[in-house]
Coordinates of C-alpha atoms in Angstrom, one line a residue:
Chain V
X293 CA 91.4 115.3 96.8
X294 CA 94.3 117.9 97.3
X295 CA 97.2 118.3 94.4
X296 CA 99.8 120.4 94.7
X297 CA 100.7 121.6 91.3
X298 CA 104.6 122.7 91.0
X299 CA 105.5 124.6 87.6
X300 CA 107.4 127.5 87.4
X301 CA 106.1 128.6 83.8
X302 CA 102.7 130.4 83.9
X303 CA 101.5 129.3 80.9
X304 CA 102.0 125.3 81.4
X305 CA 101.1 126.2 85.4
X306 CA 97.9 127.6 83.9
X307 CA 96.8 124.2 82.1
X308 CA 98.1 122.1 84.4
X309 CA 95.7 124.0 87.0
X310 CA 92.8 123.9 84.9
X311 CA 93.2 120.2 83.9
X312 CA 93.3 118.7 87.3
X313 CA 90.5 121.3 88.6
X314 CA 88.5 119.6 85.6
X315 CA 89.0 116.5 87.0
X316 CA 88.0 117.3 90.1
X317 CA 90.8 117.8 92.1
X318 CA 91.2 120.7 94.5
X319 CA 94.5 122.6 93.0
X320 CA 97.2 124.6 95.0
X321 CA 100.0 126.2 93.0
X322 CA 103.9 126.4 93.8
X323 CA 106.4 128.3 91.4
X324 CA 109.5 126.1 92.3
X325 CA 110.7 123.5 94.6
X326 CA 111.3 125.8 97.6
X327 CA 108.0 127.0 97.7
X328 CA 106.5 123.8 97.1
X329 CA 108.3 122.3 100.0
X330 CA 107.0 124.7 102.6
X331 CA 103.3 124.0 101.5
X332 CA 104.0 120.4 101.7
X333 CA 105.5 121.1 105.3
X334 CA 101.9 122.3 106.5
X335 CA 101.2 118.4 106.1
X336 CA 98.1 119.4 103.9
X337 CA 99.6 118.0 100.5
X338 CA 99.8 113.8 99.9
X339 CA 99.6 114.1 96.0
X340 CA 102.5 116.6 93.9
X341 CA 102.9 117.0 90.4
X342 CA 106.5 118.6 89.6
X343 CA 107.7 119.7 86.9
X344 CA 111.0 118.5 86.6
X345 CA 113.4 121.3 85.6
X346 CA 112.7 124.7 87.7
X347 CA 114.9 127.5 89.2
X348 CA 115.4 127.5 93.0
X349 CA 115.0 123.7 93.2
X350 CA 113.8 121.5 91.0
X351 CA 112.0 118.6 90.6
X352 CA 114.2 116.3 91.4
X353 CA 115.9 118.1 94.6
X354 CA 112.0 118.4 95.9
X355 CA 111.1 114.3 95.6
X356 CA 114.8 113.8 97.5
X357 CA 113.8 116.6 100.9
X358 CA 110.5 115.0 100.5
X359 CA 111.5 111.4 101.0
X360 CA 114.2 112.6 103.2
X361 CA 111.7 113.7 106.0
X362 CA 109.3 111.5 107.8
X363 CA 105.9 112.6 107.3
X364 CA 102.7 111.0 108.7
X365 CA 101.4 109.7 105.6
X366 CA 103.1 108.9 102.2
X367 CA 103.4 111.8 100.0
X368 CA 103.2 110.7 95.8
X369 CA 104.8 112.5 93.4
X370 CA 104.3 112.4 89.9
X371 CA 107.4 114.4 88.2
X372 CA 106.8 116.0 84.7
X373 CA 109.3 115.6 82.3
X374 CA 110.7 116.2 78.9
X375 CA 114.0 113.9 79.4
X376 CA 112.5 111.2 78.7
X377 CA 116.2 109.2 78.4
X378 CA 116.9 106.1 80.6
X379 CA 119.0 108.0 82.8
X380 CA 117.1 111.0 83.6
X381 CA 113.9 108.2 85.2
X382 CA 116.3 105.9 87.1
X383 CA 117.7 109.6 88.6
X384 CA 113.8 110.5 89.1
X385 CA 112.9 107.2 91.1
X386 CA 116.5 107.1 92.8
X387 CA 115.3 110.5 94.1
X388 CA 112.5 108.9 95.4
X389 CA 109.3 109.9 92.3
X390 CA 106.7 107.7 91.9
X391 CA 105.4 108.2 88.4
X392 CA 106.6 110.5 85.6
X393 CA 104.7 112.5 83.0
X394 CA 105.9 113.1 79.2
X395 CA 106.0 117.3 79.1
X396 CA 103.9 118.2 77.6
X397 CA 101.0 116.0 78.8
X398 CA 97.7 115.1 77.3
X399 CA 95.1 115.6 80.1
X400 CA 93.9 112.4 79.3
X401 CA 97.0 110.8 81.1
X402 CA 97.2 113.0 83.9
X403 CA 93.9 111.7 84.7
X404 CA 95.4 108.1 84.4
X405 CA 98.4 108.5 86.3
X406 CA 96.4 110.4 89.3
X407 CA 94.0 107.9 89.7
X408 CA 97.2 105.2 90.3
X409 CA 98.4 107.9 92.8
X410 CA 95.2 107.9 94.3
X411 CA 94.8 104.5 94.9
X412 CA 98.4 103.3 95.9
X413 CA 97.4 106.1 98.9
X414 CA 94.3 104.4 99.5
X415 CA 96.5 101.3 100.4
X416 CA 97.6 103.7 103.2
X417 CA 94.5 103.7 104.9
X418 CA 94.5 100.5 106.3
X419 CA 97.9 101.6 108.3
X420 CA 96.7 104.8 109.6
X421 CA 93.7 102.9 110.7
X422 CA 95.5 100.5 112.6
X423 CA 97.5 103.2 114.2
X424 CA 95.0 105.6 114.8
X425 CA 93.0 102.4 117.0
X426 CA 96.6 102.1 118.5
X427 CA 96.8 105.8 119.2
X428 CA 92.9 105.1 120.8
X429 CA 94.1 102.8 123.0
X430 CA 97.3 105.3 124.2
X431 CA 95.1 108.0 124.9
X432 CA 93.7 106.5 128.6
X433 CA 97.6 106.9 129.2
X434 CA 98.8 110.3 127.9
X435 CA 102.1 110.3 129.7
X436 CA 103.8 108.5 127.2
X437 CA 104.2 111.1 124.3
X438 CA 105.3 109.5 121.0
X439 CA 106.0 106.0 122.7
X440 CA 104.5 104.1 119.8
X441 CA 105.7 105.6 117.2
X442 CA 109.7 105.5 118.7
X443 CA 108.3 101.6 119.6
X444 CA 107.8 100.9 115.7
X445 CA 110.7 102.8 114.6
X446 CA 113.2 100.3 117.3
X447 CA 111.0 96.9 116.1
X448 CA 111.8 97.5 112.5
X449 CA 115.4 98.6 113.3
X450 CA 116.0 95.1 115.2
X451 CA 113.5 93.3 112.4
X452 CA 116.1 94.5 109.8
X453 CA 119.1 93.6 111.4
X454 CA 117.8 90.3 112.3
X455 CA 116.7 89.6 108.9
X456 CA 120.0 89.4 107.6
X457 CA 121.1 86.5 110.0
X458 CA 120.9 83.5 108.3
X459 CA 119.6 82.2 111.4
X460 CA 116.3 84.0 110.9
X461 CA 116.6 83.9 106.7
X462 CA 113.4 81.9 106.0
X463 CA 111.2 83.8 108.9
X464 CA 111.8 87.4 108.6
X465 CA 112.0 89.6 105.5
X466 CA 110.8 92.5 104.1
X467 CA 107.2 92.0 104.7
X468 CA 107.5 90.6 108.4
X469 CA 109.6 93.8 108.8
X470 CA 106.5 96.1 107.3
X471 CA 104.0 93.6 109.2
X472 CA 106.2 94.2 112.5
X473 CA 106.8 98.3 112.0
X474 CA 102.6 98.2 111.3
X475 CA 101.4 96.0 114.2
X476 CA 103.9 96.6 116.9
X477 CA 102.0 100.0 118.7
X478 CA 98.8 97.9 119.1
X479 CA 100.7 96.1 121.4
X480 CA 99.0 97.4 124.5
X481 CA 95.4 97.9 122.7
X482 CA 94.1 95.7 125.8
X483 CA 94.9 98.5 128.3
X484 CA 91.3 99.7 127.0
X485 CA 89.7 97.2 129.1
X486 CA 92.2 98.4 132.4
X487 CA 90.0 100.6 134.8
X488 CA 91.5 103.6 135.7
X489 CA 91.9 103.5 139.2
X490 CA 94.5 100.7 137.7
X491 CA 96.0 101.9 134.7
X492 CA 96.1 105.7 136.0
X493 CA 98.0 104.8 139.7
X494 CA 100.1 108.1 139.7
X495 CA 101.7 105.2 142.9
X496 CA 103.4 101.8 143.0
X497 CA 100.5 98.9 141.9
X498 CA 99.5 96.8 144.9
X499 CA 100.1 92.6 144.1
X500 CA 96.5 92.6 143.1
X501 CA 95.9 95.9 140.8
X502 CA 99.7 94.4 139.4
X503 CA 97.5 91.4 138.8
X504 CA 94.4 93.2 136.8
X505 CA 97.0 95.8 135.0
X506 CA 98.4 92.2 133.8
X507 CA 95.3 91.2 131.9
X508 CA 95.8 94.0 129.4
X509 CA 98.5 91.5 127.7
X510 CA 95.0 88.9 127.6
X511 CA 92.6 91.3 126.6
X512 CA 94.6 92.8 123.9
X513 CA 95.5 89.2 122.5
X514 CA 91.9 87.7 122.6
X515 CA 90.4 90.9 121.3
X516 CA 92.8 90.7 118.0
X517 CA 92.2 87.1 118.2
X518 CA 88.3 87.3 117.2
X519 CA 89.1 89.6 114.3
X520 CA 92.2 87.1 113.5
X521 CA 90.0 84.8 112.9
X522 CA 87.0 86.6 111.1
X523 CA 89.8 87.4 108.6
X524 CA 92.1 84.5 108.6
X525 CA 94.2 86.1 105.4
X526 CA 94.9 89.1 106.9
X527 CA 98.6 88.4 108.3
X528 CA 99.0 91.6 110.4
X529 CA 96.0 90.8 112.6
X530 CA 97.7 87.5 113.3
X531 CA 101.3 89.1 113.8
X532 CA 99.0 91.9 116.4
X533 CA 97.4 89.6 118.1
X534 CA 101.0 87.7 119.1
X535 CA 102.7 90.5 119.8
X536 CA 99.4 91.4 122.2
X537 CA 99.9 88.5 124.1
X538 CA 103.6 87.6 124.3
X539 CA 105.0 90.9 124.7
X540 CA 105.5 90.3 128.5
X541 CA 106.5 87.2 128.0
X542 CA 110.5 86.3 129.6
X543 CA 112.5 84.6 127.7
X544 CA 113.5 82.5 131.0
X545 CA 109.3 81.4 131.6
X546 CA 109.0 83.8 134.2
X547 CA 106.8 86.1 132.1
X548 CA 102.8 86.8 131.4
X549 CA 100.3 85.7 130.6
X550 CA 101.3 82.4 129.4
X551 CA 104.5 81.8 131.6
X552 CA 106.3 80.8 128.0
X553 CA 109.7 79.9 127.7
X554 CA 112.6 80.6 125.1
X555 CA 111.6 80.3 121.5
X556 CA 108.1 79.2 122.5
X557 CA 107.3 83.0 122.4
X558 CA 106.8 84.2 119.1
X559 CA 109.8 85.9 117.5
X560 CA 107.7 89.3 116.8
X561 CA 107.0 89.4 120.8
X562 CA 110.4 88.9 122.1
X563 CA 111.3 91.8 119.4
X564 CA 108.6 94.0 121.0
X565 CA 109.7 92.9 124.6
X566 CA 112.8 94.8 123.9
X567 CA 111.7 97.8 121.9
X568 CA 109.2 98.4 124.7
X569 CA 111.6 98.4 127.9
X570 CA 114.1 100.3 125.8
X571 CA 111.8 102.9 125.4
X572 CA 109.6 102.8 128.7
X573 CA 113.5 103.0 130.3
X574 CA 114.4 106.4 128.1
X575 CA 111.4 108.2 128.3
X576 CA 110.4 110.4 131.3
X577 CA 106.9 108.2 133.1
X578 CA 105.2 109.9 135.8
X579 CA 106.3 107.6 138.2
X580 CA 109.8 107.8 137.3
X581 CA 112.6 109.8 135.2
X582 CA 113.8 109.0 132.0
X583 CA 117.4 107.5 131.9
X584 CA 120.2 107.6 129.9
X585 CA 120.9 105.4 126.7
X586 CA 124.2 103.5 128.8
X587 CA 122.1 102.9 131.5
X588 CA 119.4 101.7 130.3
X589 CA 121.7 99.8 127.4
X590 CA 123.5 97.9 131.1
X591 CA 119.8 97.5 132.3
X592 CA 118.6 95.2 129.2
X593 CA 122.2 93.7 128.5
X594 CA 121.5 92.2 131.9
X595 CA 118.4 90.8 131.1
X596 CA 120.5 88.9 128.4
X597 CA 119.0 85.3 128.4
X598 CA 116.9 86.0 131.3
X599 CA 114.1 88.2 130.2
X600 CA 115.4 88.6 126.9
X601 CA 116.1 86.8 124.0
X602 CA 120.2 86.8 123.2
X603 CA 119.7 87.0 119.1
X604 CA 117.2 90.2 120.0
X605 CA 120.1 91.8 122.8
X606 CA 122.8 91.0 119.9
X607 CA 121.0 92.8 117.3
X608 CA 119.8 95.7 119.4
X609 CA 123.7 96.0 120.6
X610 CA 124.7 95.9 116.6
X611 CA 122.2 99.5 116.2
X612 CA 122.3 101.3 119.3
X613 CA 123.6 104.1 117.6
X614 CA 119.9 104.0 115.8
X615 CA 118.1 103.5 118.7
X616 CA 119.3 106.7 120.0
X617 CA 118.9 109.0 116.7
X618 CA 115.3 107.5 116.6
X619 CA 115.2 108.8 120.2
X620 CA 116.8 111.9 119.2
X621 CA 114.4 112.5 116.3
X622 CA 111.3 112.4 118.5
X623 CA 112.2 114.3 120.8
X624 CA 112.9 117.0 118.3
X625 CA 110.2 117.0 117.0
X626 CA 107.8 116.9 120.0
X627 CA 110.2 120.5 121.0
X628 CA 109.3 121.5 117.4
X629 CA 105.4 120.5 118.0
X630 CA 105.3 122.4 121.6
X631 CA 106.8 125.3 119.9
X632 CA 103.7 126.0 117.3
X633 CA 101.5 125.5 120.3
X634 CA 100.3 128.5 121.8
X635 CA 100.9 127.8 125.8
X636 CA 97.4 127.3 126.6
X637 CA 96.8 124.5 124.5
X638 CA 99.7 122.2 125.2
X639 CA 98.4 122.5 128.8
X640 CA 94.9 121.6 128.2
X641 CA 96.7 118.2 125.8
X642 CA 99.0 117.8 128.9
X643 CA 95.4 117.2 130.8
Chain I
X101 CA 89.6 133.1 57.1
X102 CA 91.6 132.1 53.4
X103 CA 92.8 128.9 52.9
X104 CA 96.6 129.9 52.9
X105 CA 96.0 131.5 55.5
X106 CA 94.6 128.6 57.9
X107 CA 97.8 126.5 56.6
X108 CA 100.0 129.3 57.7
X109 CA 98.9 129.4 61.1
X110 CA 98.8 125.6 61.7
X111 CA 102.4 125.3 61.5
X112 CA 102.4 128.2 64.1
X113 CA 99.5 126.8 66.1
X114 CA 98.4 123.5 66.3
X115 CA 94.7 124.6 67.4
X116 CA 93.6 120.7 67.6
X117 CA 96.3 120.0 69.8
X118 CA 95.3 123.0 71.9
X119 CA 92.0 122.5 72.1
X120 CA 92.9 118.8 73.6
X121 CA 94.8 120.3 76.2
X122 CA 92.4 122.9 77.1
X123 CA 89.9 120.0 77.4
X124 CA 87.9 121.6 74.7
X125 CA 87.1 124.6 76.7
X126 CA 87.4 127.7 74.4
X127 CA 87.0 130.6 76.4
X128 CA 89.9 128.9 78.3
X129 CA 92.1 128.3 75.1
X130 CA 91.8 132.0 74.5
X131 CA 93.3 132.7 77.8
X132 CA 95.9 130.7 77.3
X133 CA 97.1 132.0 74.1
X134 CA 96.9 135.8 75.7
X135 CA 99.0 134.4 78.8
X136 CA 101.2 132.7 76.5
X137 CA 101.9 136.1 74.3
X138 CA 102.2 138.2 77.1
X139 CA 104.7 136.2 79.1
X140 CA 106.4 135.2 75.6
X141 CA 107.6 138.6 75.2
X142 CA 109.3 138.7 79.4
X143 CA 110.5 135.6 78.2
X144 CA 111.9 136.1 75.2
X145 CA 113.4 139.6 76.5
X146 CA 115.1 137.8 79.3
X147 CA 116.7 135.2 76.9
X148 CA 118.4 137.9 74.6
X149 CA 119.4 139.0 77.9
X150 CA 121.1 136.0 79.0
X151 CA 122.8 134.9 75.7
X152 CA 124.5 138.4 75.6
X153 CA 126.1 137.9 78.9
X154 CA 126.7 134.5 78.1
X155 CA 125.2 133.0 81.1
X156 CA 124.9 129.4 79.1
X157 CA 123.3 128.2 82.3
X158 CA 120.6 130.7 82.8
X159 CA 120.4 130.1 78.5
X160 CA 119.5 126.7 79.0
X161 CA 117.2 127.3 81.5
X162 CA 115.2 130.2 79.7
X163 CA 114.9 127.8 76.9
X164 CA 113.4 125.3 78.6
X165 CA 110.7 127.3 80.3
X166 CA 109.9 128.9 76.9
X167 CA 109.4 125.2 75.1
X168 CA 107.6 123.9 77.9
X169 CA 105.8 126.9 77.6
X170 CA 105.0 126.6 73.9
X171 CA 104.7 122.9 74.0
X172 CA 101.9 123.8 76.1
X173 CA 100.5 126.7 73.8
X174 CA 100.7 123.9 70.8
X175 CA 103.2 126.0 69.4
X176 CA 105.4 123.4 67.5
X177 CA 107.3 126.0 65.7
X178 CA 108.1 127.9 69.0
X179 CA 108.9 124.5 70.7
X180 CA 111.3 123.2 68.6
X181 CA 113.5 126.5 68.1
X182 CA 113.7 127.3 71.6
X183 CA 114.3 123.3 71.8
X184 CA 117.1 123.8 69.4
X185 CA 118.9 127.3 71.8
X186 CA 118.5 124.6 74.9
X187 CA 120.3 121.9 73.2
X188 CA 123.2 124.2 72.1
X189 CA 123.2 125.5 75.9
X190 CA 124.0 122.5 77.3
X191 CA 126.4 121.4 75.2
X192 CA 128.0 124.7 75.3
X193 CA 128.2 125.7 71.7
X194 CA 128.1 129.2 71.7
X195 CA 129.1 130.2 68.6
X196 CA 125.4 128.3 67.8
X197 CA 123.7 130.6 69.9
X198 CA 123.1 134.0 68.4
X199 CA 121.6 132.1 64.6
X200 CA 119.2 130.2 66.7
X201 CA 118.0 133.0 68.7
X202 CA 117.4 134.7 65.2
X203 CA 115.6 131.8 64.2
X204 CA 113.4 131.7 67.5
X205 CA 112.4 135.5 67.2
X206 CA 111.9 135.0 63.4
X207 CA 109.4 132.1 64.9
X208 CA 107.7 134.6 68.1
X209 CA 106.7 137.4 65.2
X210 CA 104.8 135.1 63.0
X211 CA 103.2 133.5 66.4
X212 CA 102.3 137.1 67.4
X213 CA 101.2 138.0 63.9
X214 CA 98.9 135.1 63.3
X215 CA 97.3 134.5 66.6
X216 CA 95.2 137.7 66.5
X217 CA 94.3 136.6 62.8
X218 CA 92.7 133.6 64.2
X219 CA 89.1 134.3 64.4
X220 CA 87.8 130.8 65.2
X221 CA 86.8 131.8 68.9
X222 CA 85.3 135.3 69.2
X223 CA 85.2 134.8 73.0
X224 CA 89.1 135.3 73.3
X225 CA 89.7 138.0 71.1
X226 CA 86.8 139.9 72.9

């Protein structure tokens, strides 16, 4: 694995360099914060070692721009540290570290404390799994950019609102918010078992290709339904496989598959329901423009009750502000993505 | 090497401690030590620097580089008179200062005169 080693004084740069290459680890070297920060921006880095105090920017200012960012994976950073007082660690987590190391170190512990950073990022796998088989599933339908990850972003922002209500106290806390921000973009993984001459209709759908593009709500659900139950603890495979099959669900009955009605849909599906038309309404499709925030914000206010659940409008009315930063962001950084692109590329991805 | 001699330079080098850090590679201990004198010097030159323009911020700073530095080299000595500059940095005692830095170069010419004594690891000196 990669570490990026941040020390601004040769000599404890030198031993730090030698000591992780001795353990195996493949070693990069920054003199100070700044620098260290435009290595990790290359999205190479997922395991930093800082020292704490350095000129430019130290330790402590790197962990705070790195957690300020979104990156795609988690990024652990050991800090290493001669204040070792009470105040000086909570400052060091509060800025966002993950472990600290007594300067100077014995090897001996680095090894220890790397090995914890190694497997808390291990954890991460399982996530980028699940999105990268979400990601699979997108990729028939290329038109819609960075839809599932603006789609998780807008779940958890209504999860977290709507675990404060008292209302929804005992259902939906942290985890169901982490469960929900995890499984929501495998919400349309049953569009893999659409044919094309369906799913990729530059035109209107004709009652009866409306009918097969349907099934994808099915498919999805009983697909994440066998694995449900080969691994009955595994929550989020539960929490997919709803979301699957109930995201189309209306809140009036008049929804598919299953034609349910009001809270008979399950709480993570009439969540997705709204995150999904938000952002299939905001976002440019290739059979139709994307439209403003206040539009589309009139557009699901009058699907209040009817095709949407009331609680879900009320929180999504409480954050639109965050809806549109989220918005915002991506589109950012999808300018910032087409820009490091020579021309020729981005055309052959547009293909 | 005479007895006095070896007791001498542990107080200036703790070679056990070194040794662990190097992961008991020699050749690399060696290098170490040279990086550590050469840089010592910039270091040290940089400090005086500071302290007579009475930059306390860029004081504290150098300090701290220098005792990580020999904290590293298993320099104890080193380490806790550069520790000792830092501390009066921060806490803006000046007057402090100028004794300490005395101390501290008192410290960096018996780690520069005992190091090349040391004849434990023939690869180094080479």
């Amino acid at each position: 694995m990669r570490v990026l080693a941040v020390e601004d004084d040769c000599v404890s740069a030198e031993i730090l360099e030698n000591s992780l290459k001795h353990f195996g680890f493949e070693v990069t070297t920054a003199k100070n914060g700044r620098e260290a920060f435009e290595l990790i921006r290359t999205g190479r880095y997922r395991l930093v070692v800082s020292d704490w105090e350095m000129p430019e920017m130290n330790g402590v200012e790197l962990c705070r721009q790195i957690r300020q960012r979104q990156w795609s994976s988690y990024i652990y950073v050991i800090l290493v540290t001669s204040h070792n007082e009470v105040g000086s660690v909570v400052e060091g987590l509060n800025a966002g570290a993950d472990d600290f190391l007594a300067k100077p170190f014995q090897p001996e512990e680095l090894r220890v404390r790397l090995r914890t950073g190694e497997r808390i990022l291990s954890l991460e796998s399982r996530d980028v799994v699940i999105f990268a088989l979400a990601k699979l599933a997108e990729s028939r339908d290329p038109e819609t950019g960075a839809h599932l990850e603006r789609m998780r972003e807008y779940c958890r922002i209504l999860g977290e609102e709507l675990s404060r209500w008292d209302k929804f106290r005992h259902d939906v806390d942290g985890q169901y918010v982490q469960l929900l921000y995890l499984t929501s973009p495998l919400h349309d993984i049953g569009k893999v078992g659409i044919p094309d001459r369906v799913l990729l209709k530059p035109g209107r759908l004709t009652p009866e290709e409306f009918e097969i593009m349907k099934q994808h709500a099915v498919i999805g659900g009983s697909t994440l339904d066998a694995a449900a139950r080969a691994y009955p603890e595994a929550q989020f495979l539960t929490m997919a496989r709803e979301i699957a099959l109930t995201h189309h669900e209306r809140y009036d009955g008049t929804g598919y598959p299953r034609s349910l009605h009001g809270e008979e849909i399950p709480l993570c599906g009439r969540i997705t329901a709204v995150a999904d038309v938000y952002d299939a309404l905001t976002t440019r499709r290739v059979y139709k423009p994307a439209i403003s925030h206040e539009t589309a914000r009139e557009m699901i206010i009058e699907g209040r009750g009817t095709q949407f659940d009331p609680d879900v409008i009320e929180a999504f009315l409480r954050h639109e502000e965050d809806f549109v930063e989220v918005g915002r962001r991506f589109d950012e950084q999808a300018v910032l993505q087409s820009e490091k692109q020579p021309p020729a590329l981005v055309h052959s991805v547009g293909v | 090497m005479k007895q006095e001699d070896q007791a001498q330079a542990a107080t200036v080098l703790d070679i056990e401690d070194l040794m662990t850090r190097c992961l008991g590679n020699i050749e690399f201990a060696g290098r170490v030590l040279a990086k550590f004198q050469e840089s010592g010097d910039e270091h040290l030159a940089e400090l005086e620097q500071a302290v007579a323009s009475q930059d306390t911020e860029a004081v504290a700073q150098l300090a701290h580089r220098l005792k990580g530095a020999s904290a590293n080299a298993a320099a104890p000595g080193l380490c806790a008179r550069a520790a000792e500059i830092e501390s009066a940095a921060r806490q803006r005692s000046l007057r402090e200062i100028p004794a300490r830095l005395e101390n501290l170069r008192h410290e960096w010419s018996r780690f520069a005169a005992e190091v090349p004594r040391l004849d434990w690891f023939p690869e180094a000196t080479a």
